[in-house]
Coordinates of N, CA and C in Angstrom, one line a residue:
Chain A
X306 N 0.8 -1.2 0.0 CA 0.0 0.0 0.0 C 0.8 1.3 0.0
X307 N 2.1 1.2 -0.3 CA 2.9 2.4 -0.3 C 2.8 3.2 -1.6
X308 N 3.1 4.5 -1.5 CA 2.9 5.3 -2.6 C 3.9 5.0 -3.7
X309 N 3.5 5.0 -5.0 CA 4.3 4.8 -6.1 C 4.1 5.9 -7.1
X310 N 3.8 7.1 -6.5 CA 3.6 8.3 -7.4 C 2.2 8.3 -7.9
X311 N 2.0 8.5 -9.2 CA 0.7 8.8 -9.7 C -0.1 7.5 -9.8
X312 N 0.5 6.3 -9.7 CA -0.2 5.1 -10.0 C -0.4 4.4 -8.6
X313 N -1.7 4.2 -8.3 CA -2.0 3.5 -7.1 C -1.6 2.1 -7.2
X314 N -1.1 1.5 -6.1 CA -0.9 0.1 -6.0 C -2.3 -0.6 -6.2
X315 N -2.3 -1.7 -6.9 CA -3.6 -2.3 -7.2 C -3.5 -3.8 -6.7
X316 N -4.6 -4.2 -6.1 CA -4.8 -5.6 -5.7 C -6.0 -6.1 -6.4
X317 N -5.8 -7.3 -7.1 CA -7.0 -7.9 -7.7 C -7.2 -9.3 -7.1
X318 N -8.4 -9.5 -6.7 CA -8.7 -10.8 -6.0 C -10.0 -11.4 -6.6
X319 N -10.1 -12.7 -6.4 CA -11.3 -13.4 -6.9 C -12.4 -13.2 -5.8
X320 N -13.6 -13.1 -6.2 CA -14.7 -13.0 -5.2 C -14.7 -14.3 -4.3
X321 N -14.8 -14.0 -3.1 CA -14.8 -15.1 -2.1 C -13.4 -15.4 -1.5
X322 N -12.4 -14.9 -2.1 CA -11.0 -15.0 -1.5 C -10.9 -13.9 -0.4
X323 N -9.8 -14.1 0.4 CA -9.4 -13.1 1.4 C -8.5 -12.1 0.7
X324 N -8.6 -10.8 1.2 CA -7.7 -9.8 0.7 C -6.9 -9.3 1.8
X325 N -5.6 -8.9 1.5 CA -4.8 -8.3 2.5 C -4.2 -7.0 1.8
X326 N -4.5 -5.9 2.5 CA -3.9 -4.6 2.0 C -3.0 -4.1 3.0
X327 N -1.8 -3.7 2.6 CA -0.7 -3.3 3.5 C -0.5 -1.8 3.4
X328 N 0.1 -1.3 4.5 CA 0.4 0.2 4.6 C 1.5 0.4 5.5
X329 N 2.5 1.2 5.1 CA 3.5 1.6 6.0 C 3.3 3.1 6.5
X330 N 3.2 3.3 7.8 CA 3.0 4.6 8.3 C 4.3 5.3 8.6
X331 N 4.2 6.6 8.8 CA 5.5 7.4 8.8 C 5.9 7.9 10.1
X332 N 5.0 8.1 11.0 CA 5.3 8.8 12.3 C 5.3 7.8 13.4
X333 N 6.5 7.6 14.0 CA 6.6 6.7 15.1 C 5.8 7.1 16.4
X334 N 5.4 8.4 16.4 CA 4.6 8.9 17.5 C 3.1 8.7 17.3
X335 N 2.7 8.3 16.1 CA 1.3 8.0 15.9 C 0.8 6.9 16.8
X336 N -0.4 7.1 17.3 CA -0.9 6.1 18.3 C -2.4 5.7 18.0
X337 N -2.9 6.2 16.8 CA -4.2 5.9 16.5 C -4.3 5.8 15.0
X338 N -4.8 4.7 14.5 CA -4.8 4.3 13.1 C -6.2 3.9 12.6
X339 N -6.5 4.4 11.4 CA -7.8 4.1 10.8 C -7.7 3.7 9.4
X340 N -8.5 2.7 9.0 CA -8.7 2.4 7.6 C -10.0 3.0 7.1
X341 N -9.8 3.6 5.9 CA -11.0 4.2 5.2 C -11.1 3.5 3.8
X342 N -12.4 3.4 3.4 CA -12.8 2.9 2.1 C -13.3 4.0 1.3
X343 N -12.9 4.2 0.0 CA -13.4 5.2 -0.8 C -13.9 4.6 -2.1
X344 N -15.2 4.7 -2.3 CA -15.8 4.2 -3.6 C -15.8 5.4 -4.6
X345 N -15.9 5.0 -5.8 CA -15.7 6.0 -6.9 C -16.7 7.1 -6.8
X346 N -16.2 8.3 -6.8 CA -17.1 9.5 -6.8 C -17.6 9.8 -5.4
X347 N -17.1 9.2 -4.3 CA -17.6 9.5 -3.0 C -16.4 9.8 -2.1
X348 N -16.8 10.3 -0.9 CA -15.8 10.6 0.1 C -15.4 9.3 0.9
X349 N -14.2 9.3 1.5 CA -13.8 8.1 2.3 C -14.8 7.8 3.4
X350 N -14.9 6.6 3.7 CA -15.7 6.1 4.8 C -14.9 5.3 5.8
X351 N -15.2 5.4 7.1 CA -14.5 4.7 8.1 C -14.8 3.2 8.0
X352 N -13.8 2.4 8.1 CA -14.0 0.9 8.2 C -13.7 0.4 9.6
X353 N -12.5 0.6 10.1 CA -12.1 0.1 11.3 C -10.9 0.9 11.9
X354 N -10.7 0.9 13.2 CA -9.6 1.7 13.8 C -8.9 0.8 14.8
X355 N -7.7 1.2 15.1 CA -6.9 0.5 16.1 C -6.0 1.5 16.9
X356 N -5.9 1.3 18.1 CA -5.0 2.1 18.9 C -3.6 1.4 19.0
X357 N -2.6 2.2 19.4 CA -1.2 1.6 19.4 C -1.0 0.6 20.5
X358 N -1.9 0.5 21.5 CA -1.7 -0.4 22.6 C -2.3 -1.8 22.2
X359 N -2.8 -1.9 21.0 CA -3.3 -3.2 20.5 C -2.5 -3.6 19.2
X360 N -2.5 -4.9 18.9 CA -1.8 -5.3 17.7 C -2.8 -6.0 16.7
X361 N -4.0 -6.1 17.2 CA -5.0 -6.7 16.3 C -6.4 -6.3 16.7
X362 N -7.3 -6.0 15.8 CA -8.7 -5.7 16.1 C -9.5 -6.2 15.0
X363 N -10.6 -6.8 15.3 CA -11.5 -7.5 14.4 C -12.9 -6.7 14.3
X364 N -13.4 -6.6 13.1 CA -14.7 -6.1 12.9 C -15.5 -7.2 12.1
X365 N -16.5 -6.7 11.4 CA -17.3 -7.6 10.6 C -16.6 -7.9 9.3
X366 N -16.1 -9.0 9.1 CA -15.3 -9.4 7.9 C -14.0 -8.7 7.7
X367 N -13.6 -7.8 8.6 CA -12.4 -7.1 8.5 C -11.6 -7.2 9.8
X368 N -10.2 -7.3 9.6 CA -9.3 -7.3 10.7 C -8.1 -6.4 10.4
X369 N -7.8 -5.6 11.4 CA -6.6 -4.8 11.2 C -5.5 -5.3 12.1
X370 N -4.3 -5.3 11.5 CA -3.1 -5.8 12.3 C -2.1 -4.6 12.3
X371 N -1.5 -4.4 13.5 CA -0.6 -3.3 13.7 C 0.8 -3.9 14.1
X372 N 1.8 -3.5 13.4 CA 3.2 -3.9 13.9 C 4.0 -2.6 14.1
X373 N 4.1 -2.2 15.3 CA 4.7 -0.9 15.6 C 6.2 -1.0 15.4
X374 N 6.8 -2.2 15.5 CA 8.2 -2.3 15.4 C 8.7 -1.9 14.0
X375 N 7.9 -2.2 13.0 CA 8.3 -1.9 11.6 C 7.3 -0.8 11.0
X376 N 6.5 -0.2 11.9 CA 5.5 0.8 11.4 C 4.7 0.3 10.2
X377 N 4.0 -0.8 10.5 CA 3.3 -1.4 9.4 C 1.8 -1.7 9.9
X378 N 0.9 -1.5 9.0 CA -0.5 -1.8 9.2 C -1.0 -2.7 8.1
X379 N -1.9 -3.6 8.4 CA -2.6 -4.3 7.3 C -4.0 -4.4 7.6
X380 N -4.8 -4.5 6.5 CA -6.2 -4.7 6.5 C -6.6 -6.0 5.8
X381 N -7.2 -6.9 6.5 CA -7.6 -8.1 6.0 C -9.1 -8.1 5.8
X382 N -9.5 -8.5 4.6 CA -11.0 -8.6 4.3 C -11.3 -10.0 4.0
X383 N -12.2 -10.6 4.8 CA -12.5 -12.0 4.6 C -13.6 -12.1 3.5
X384 N -13.6 -13.2 2.7 CA -14.6 -13.5 1.7 C -15.0 -12.3 0.9
X385 N -14.0 -11.7 0.2 CA -14.2 -10.5 -0.5 C -15.3 -10.5 -1.5
X386 N -16.1 -9.4 -1.5 CA -17.3 -9.3 -2.3 C -17.1 -8.2 -3.4
X387 N -17.9 -8.3 -4.5 CA -17.8 -7.2 -5.5 C -18.0 -5.8 -4.9
X388 N -18.8 -5.7 -3.8 CA -19.0 -4.4 -3.2 C -17.8 -3.9 -2.4
X389 N -16.8 -4.7 -2.3 CA -15.6 -4.3 -1.6 C -14.6 -3.6 -2.5
X390 N -14.9 -3.6 -3.8 CA -14.1 -2.9 -4.8 C -14.1 -1.4 -4.5
X391 N -12.9 -0.9 -4.3 CA -12.8 0.5 -3.9 C -11.3 0.8 -3.7
X392 N -11.0 2.1 -3.3 CA -9.6 2.4 -2.9 C -9.6 2.5 -1.4
X393 N -8.6 1.9 -0.8 CA -8.5 1.8 0.7 C -7.3 2.6 1.1
X394 N -7.5 3.5 2.1 CA -6.5 4.3 2.7 C -6.3 4.0 4.2
X395 N -5.0 3.9 4.5 CA -4.7 3.9 6.0 C -4.4 5.3 6.4
X396 N -4.7 5.6 7.6 CA -4.5 7.0 8.1 C -3.9 6.9 9.6
X397 N -3.1 7.8 9.9 CA -2.5 7.8 11.2 C -2.6 9.2 11.9
X398 N -2.7 9.2 13.2 CA -2.8 10.4 13.9 C -2.2 10.2 15.3
X399 N -2.0 11.3 16.0 CA -1.5 11.3 17.4 C -2.7 11.8 18.2
X400 N -3.0 11.0 19.2 CA -4.2 11.4 20.1 C -3.9 12.8 20.7
X401 N -4.9 13.6 20.6 CA -4.8 15.0 21.1 C -4.2 15.9 20.0
X402 N -3.7 15.4 19.0 CA -3.2 16.2 17.8 C -4.4 16.5 16.9
X403 N -4.1 17.2 15.9 CA -5.2 17.7 15.0 C -5.1 17.3 13.6
X404 N -4.0 16.5 13.3 CA -3.8 16.2 11.9 C -3.9 14.7 11.7
X405 N -4.7 14.3 10.8 CA -4.8 12.9 10.3 C -4.0 12.8 9.0
X406 N -3.0 12.0 8.9 CA -2.2 11.9 7.7 C -2.6 10.6 7.0
X407 N -2.9 10.7 5.7 CA -3.3 9.6 4.9 C -2.2 9.0 4.1
X408 N -2.2 7.7 3.9 CA -1.3 7.0 2.9 C -1.9 7.3 1.5
X409 N -1.1 6.8 0.5 CA -1.5 7.0 -0.9 C -2.6 6.2 -1.3
X410 N -2.9 5.1 -0.6 CA -4.1 4.3 -1.0 C -3.7 3.1 -1.9
X411 N -4.6 2.1 -1.8 CA -4.5 0.9 -2.6 C -5.9 0.6 -3.2
X412 N -5.8 0.3 -4.6 CA -7.1 0.0 -5.2 C -7.3 -1.5 -5.2
X413 N -8.5 -1.9 -4.8 CA -8.9 -3.3 -4.7 C -9.9 -3.5 -5.8
X414 N -9.6 -4.5 -6.7 CA -10.5 -5.0 -7.7 C -11.0 -6.4 -7.3
X415 N -12.3 -6.6 -7.3 CA -12.8 -7.9 -7.0 C -13.4 -8.5 -8.2
X416 N -12.9 -9.6 -8.7 CA -13.4 -10.3 -9.9 C -14.5 -11.3 -9.5
X417 N -15.6 -11.1 -10.3 CA -16.7 -12.0 -10.0 C -16.5 -13.4 -10.6
Chain B
X380 N -30.3 12.4 8.9 CA -29.1 13.2 9.2 C -28.2 13.4 7.9
X381 N -27.9 14.6 7.6 CA -27.2 14.9 6.4 C -25.7 14.6 6.5
X382 N -25.2 14.7 7.8 CA -23.7 14.5 8.0 C -22.9 15.7 7.5
X383 N -22.1 15.5 6.5 CA -21.2 16.6 6.0 C -21.7 16.9 4.6
X384 N -22.0 18.2 4.4 CA -22.5 18.6 3.1 C -21.6 19.6 2.5
X385 N -21.2 19.4 1.2 CA -20.3 20.4 0.5 C -21.0 21.0 -0.6
X386 N -20.8 22.3 -0.8 CA -21.3 23.0 -2.0 C -20.3 23.9 -2.5
X387 N -20.1 24.1 -3.9 CA -20.8 23.3 -4.9 C -20.1 21.9 -5.1
X388 N -20.7 21.1 -5.8 CA -20.1 19.8 -6.1 C -19.2 19.8 -7.3
X389 N -19.4 20.7 -8.2 CA -18.6 20.9 -9.4 C -18.4 22.4 -9.7
X390 N -17.2 22.8 -10.1 CA -17.0 24.2 -10.5 C -15.8 24.3 -11.5
X391 N -16.0 25.1 -12.5 CA -14.9 25.4 -13.4 C -14.6 26.9 -13.3
X392 N -13.3 27.2 -13.1 CA -12.8 28.5 -12.9 C -11.8 28.8 -14.0
X393 N -11.6 30.1 -14.2 CA -10.5 30.6 -15.0 C -9.4 31.0 -14.1
X394 N -8.2 30.9 -14.6 CA -7.0 31.3 -13.8 C -7.2 32.8 -13.3
X395 N -7.0 33.0 -12.0 CA -7.1 34.3 -11.4 C -8.5 34.6 -10.8
X396 N -9.5 33.8 -11.1 CA -10.8 34.0 -10.4 C -10.7 33.5 -9.0
X397 N -11.7 34.0 -8.2 CA -11.8 33.5 -6.8 C -13.1 32.7 -6.6
X398 N -13.1 31.9 -5.6 CA -14.3 31.2 -5.2 C -14.2 30.7 -3.8
X399 N -15.4 30.3 -3.3 CA -15.4 29.8 -1.9 C -16.2 28.5 -1.9
X400 N -15.6 27.5 -1.3 CA -16.3 26.2 -1.1 C -16.9 26.2 0.3
X401 N -18.1 25.7 0.4 CA -18.8 25.7 1.7 C -18.9 24.3 2.2
X402 N -18.6 24.1 3.5 CA -18.8 22.8 4.2 C -19.7 23.0 5.4
X403 N -20.7 22.2 5.5 CA -21.6 22.3 6.7 C -21.8 20.9 7.3
X404 N -21.7 20.8 8.6 CA -21.9 19.5 9.3 C -22.9 19.7 10.4
X405 N -23.8 18.6 10.6 CA -24.9 18.7 11.5 C -24.6 17.8 12.7
X406 N -23.4 17.4 13.0 CA -23.1 16.4 14.0 C -22.5 17.1 15.3
X407 N -22.5 18.4 15.3 CA -22.0 19.2 16.4 C -20.5 18.8 16.7
X408 N -19.8 18.5 15.6 CA -18.3 18.2 15.8 C -17.5 19.5 16.0
X409 N -16.5 19.4 16.8 CA -15.6 20.5 17.1 C -14.6 20.7 15.9
X410 N -14.1 19.6 15.4 CA -13.0 19.6 14.5 C -13.5 19.5 13.0
X411 N -13.0 20.4 12.2 CA -13.3 20.3 10.8 C -12.0 20.5 9.9
X412 N -12.0 19.9 8.7 CA -10.8 19.8 7.9 C -11.2 20.0 6.4
X413 N -10.2 20.6 5.7 CA -10.2 20.6 4.3 C -9.1 19.8 3.7
X414 N -9.4 18.8 2.9 CA -8.3 18.0 2.2 C -8.5 18.2 0.7
X415 N -7.4 18.0 0.0 CA -7.4 17.9 -1.5 C -6.9 16.5 -1.9
X416 N -7.5 16.0 -3.0 CA -7.1 14.7 -3.5 C -6.8 14.8 -4.9
X417 N -5.6 14.5 -5.3 CA -5.2 14.5 -6.7 C -5.1 13.1 -7.2
X418 N -5.2 12.9 -8.5 CA -5.2 11.5 -9.1 C -4.0 10.6 -8.6
X419 N -4.4 9.4 -8.1 CA -3.4 8.5 -7.7 C -2.7 8.8 -6.4
X420 N -3.2 9.8 -5.7 CA -2.6 10.2 -4.4 C -3.6 10.1 -3.3
X421 N -3.1 10.1 -2.1 CA -3.9 10.2 -0.9 C -4.4 11.6 -0.7
X422 N -5.0 11.8 0.4 CA -5.6 13.1 0.8 C -4.5 13.9 1.5
X423 N -4.4 15.2 1.1 CA -3.5 16.1 1.8 C -4.2 17.2 2.5
X424 N -3.8 17.4 3.7 CA -4.6 18.4 4.5 C -4.2 19.8 4.2
X425 N -5.2 20.6 3.9 CA -5.0 22.0 3.5 C -5.0 22.9 4.7
X426 N -6.1 22.9 5.4 CA -6.3 23.7 6.7 C -7.3 22.9 7.5
X427 N -7.2 23.2 8.8 CA -8.2 22.6 9.7 C -8.6 23.6 10.8
X428 N -9.6 23.1 11.6 CA -10.1 24.0 12.6 C -10.5 23.1 13.8
X429 N -10.1 23.6 15.0 CA -10.4 22.8 16.2 C -11.6 23.4 17.0
X430 N -12.2 24.4 16.4 CA -13.3 25.0 17.1 C -13.7 26.3 16.4
X431 N -14.9 26.7 16.7 CA -15.4 28.0 16.2 C -14.4 29.1 16.4
X432 N -14.1 29.8 15.3 CA -13.2 31.0 15.4 C -11.8 30.7 15.3
X433 N -11.4 29.4 15.2 CA -10.0 29.0 15.1 C -9.7 28.3 13.8
X434 N -8.6 28.5 13.2 CA -8.1 27.8 12.0 C -6.6 27.6 12.1
X435 N -6.1 26.6 11.4 CA -4.7 26.4 11.4 C -4.3 25.8 10.0
X436 N -3.0 25.9 9.7 CA -2.5 25.4 8.4 C -2.2 23.9 8.5
X437 N -2.4 23.2 7.4 CA -2.1 21.8 7.3 C -0.8 21.7 6.4
X438 N -0.8 20.6 5.6 CA 0.4 20.3 4.8 C 0.6 21.2 3.6
X439 N -0.5 21.6 3.0 CA -0.5 22.3 1.7 C -1.4 23.6 1.8
X440 N -1.1 24.5 2.6 CA -2.0 25.7 2.8 C -1.9 26.8 1.8
X441 N -0.8 26.8 1.0 CA -0.5 28.0 0.2 C -1.6 28.1 -0.9
X442 N -2.1 29.4 -1.1 CA -3.1 29.7 -2.1 C -4.5 29.5 -1.6
X443 N -4.7 29.1 -0.3 CA -6.0 28.9 0.2 C -6.2 29.7 1.5
X444 N -7.4 30.1 1.8 CA -7.7 30.7 3.1 C -9.0 30.0 3.6
X445 N -9.2 30.0 4.9 CA -10.4 29.4 5.5 C -11.0 30.3 6.6
X446 N -12.2 30.0 6.9 CA -12.9 30.7 8.0 C -13.8 29.7 8.7
X447 N -14.0 29.9 10.0 CA -14.9 29.1 10.8 C -15.7 30.0 11.7
X448 N -16.6 30.8 11.1 CA -17.3 31.8 11.9 C -18.4 31.1 12.7
X449 N -18.9 30.0 12.3 CA -19.9 29.2 13.0 C -19.4 27.8 13.2
X450 N -19.8 27.2 14.2 CA -19.3 25.8 14.5 C -19.6 24.8 13.4
X451 N -20.8 25.0 12.8 CA -21.2 24.0 11.8 C -20.7 24.2 10.4
X452 N -20.0 25.4 10.2 CA -19.6 25.7 8.8 C -18.1 25.9 8.8
X453 N -17.5 25.5 7.7 CA -16.0 25.7 7.5 C -15.9 26.0 6.0
X454 N -15.4 27.2 5.7 CA -15.3 27.7 4.3 C -13.9 27.7 3.9
X455 N -13.7 27.3 2.6 CA -12.4 27.2 2.0 C -12.4 28.2 0.8
X456 N -11.5 29.2 0.8 CA -11.5 30.2 -0.2 C -10.2 30.1 -1.1
X457 N -10.4 30.3 -2.4 CA -9.3 30.5 -3.3 C -9.4 31.9 -3.8
X458 N -8.4 32.7 -3.5 CA -8.4 34.1 -3.8 C -8.1 34.4 -5.3
X459 N -7.1 33.6 -5.8 CA -6.7 33.7 -7.2 C -6.3 32.4 -7.7
X460 N -7.3 31.7 -8.3 CA -7.2 30.3 -8.7 C -6.0 30.1 -9.7
X461 N -5.3 28.9 -9.5 CA -4.3 28.5 -10.4 C -4.6 27.1 -10.9
X462 N -4.1 26.8 -12.1 CA -4.3 25.4 -12.6 C -3.8 24.3 -11.7
X463 N -2.8 24.6 -10.9 CA -2.3 23.6 -9.9 C -3.3 23.3 -8.8
X464 N -4.4 24.1 -8.7 CA -5.4 23.9 -7.7 C -6.6 23.1 -8.3
X465 N -6.4 22.6 -9.5 CA -7.4 21.7 -10.0 C -7.3 20.4 -9.2
X466 N -8.4 20.0 -8.6 CA -8.4 18.9 -7.7 C -9.8 18.5 -7.2
X467 N -9.9 17.5 -6.4 CA -11.1 17.2 -5.7 C -10.9 17.6 -4.3
X468 N -11.8 18.4 -3.8 CA -11.7 18.9 -2.4 C -12.7 18.2 -1.5
X469 N -12.2 17.7 -0.4 CA -13.1 17.0 0.6 C -13.0 17.8 1.9
X470 N -14.2 18.0 2.4 CA -14.3 18.5 3.8 C -14.6 17.3 4.7
X471 N -14.1 17.4 5.9 CA -14.4 16.3 6.9 C -14.6 17.0 8.3
X472 N -15.2 16.2 9.2 CA -15.3 16.7 10.6 C -15.1 15.5 11.5
X473 N -14.8 15.8 12.7 CA -14.6 14.7 13.7 C -14.9 15.3 15.1
X474 N -15.3 14.3 16.0 CA -15.6 14.7 17.4 C -14.4 15.2 18.1
X475 N -13.3 14.4 17.9 CA -12.0 14.8 18.6 C -10.9 14.5 17.7
X476 N -9.7 14.8 18.2 CA -8.4 14.5 17.4 C -7.8 13.2 18.0
X477 N -7.7 12.2 17.2 CA -7.1 11.0 17.7 C -8.2 10.1 18.5
X478 N -7.7 9.0 19.1 CA -8.6 8.1 19.8 C -9.3 8.8 20.9
X479 N -10.5 8.4 21.4 CA -11.2 7.3 20.8 C -12.3 7.7 19.7
X480 N -12.5 9.0 19.5 CA -13.6 9.4 18.6 C -13.0 10.2 17.5
X481 N -11.8 9.9 17.0 CA -11.2 10.7 16.0 C -11.5 10.4 14.6
X482 N -12.4 9.4 14.3 CA -12.7 9.1 13.0 C -13.2 10.3 12.2
X483 N -12.9 10.4 11.0 CA -13.3 11.5 10.1 C -14.6 11.2 9.4
X484 N -15.5 12.1 9.3 CA -16.7 12.0 8.5 C -16.5 12.9 7.3
X485 N -16.6 12.4 6.1 CA -16.3 13.1 4.9 C -17.6 13.5 4.2
X486 N -17.5 14.6 3.5 CA -18.5 15.0 2.5 C -18.3 14.3 1.2
X487 N -19.1 14.5 0.2 CA -19.0 13.8 -1.1 C -18.0 14.4 -2.0
X488 N -17.4 15.5 -1.7 CA -16.3 16.1 -2.5 C -16.8 17.2 -3.4
X489 N -15.9 18.1 -3.7 CA -16.2 19.2 -4.7 C -15.1 19.1 -5.7
X490 N -15.5 18.9 -7.0 CA -14.5 18.8 -8.1 C -14.3 20.2 -8.7
X491 N -13.1 20.7 -8.6 CA -12.7 22.0 -9.1 C -11.7 21.9 -10.2
X492 N -12.1 22.6 -11.3 CA -11.2 22.6 -12.5 C -10.8 24.1 -12.7
X493 N -9.5 24.3 -12.8 CA -9.0 25.7 -13.1 C -8.4 25.7 -14.5
X494 N -8.9 26.5 -15.4 CA -8.4 26.5 -16.8 C -7.4 27.6 -17.0

C-alpha cells in the first residue's frame, strides 16, 4: 500500500477470496490508526480503527493488524465481495493532535 | 441526518478567479478539515479547525484561506485560482483528534477545475 507516485498500487482478487492490503505509516509517535474505504465518486468512509496499545482488532469481515516495530498496518478482508471494490487508505494520527495523515491508497478490484 | 454537506459539487474557474467552497456539518463536531485529493494520491490536509473561530495550516495551505465563523460551517477560499489547484476537495469533521472518537466523517467532495 505504499505510494508509487501517480499510480495507485492495485490488488486484484477473486470473489470469495481473502484480501490483504498493506500500509507503511510514517510517524513513530502516531498512536491511532484508521482504515478508510473510498468508492468511486464518494468521500472516504470509516472501516475500522486500532490504537497503538493493540496489535489486532476485528470487525465484521475485516481485521486490522498493527506492527509498531516496523511501522506497518494491514487490513484483511474475509470473503471479499464485489461491493468491496474501492480504494483503501490507511490513516495515522496522534491522540490530542489535530492532523490525520493519509497514505497514498490501494485500489482493490474484486473479480466475480 | 445529512452528515457533512459540501457545495458546490462541481465548479470550473478561469485562472485568477476567486471562489469559496462551503462545508456544513450537523453532528456538532468541534473539528473540521479541508483536504485535497489528486489523481493516484492520498488526501493532503490544507487547513483545519479545532473549534469555532479557530483555524490552522495543514500540509499544503498555500493559495487557500479558511474561516470558521460558525461551529457547523467551514469555508475554503481560493483568492486567485491557479491550474495547480485543479483537484477534488473534501471536507471532513470529527468529534475529537485521535482516539477514541477521532474518525473523520467526509463530505461527497467538490471537483474544481481551473483553466
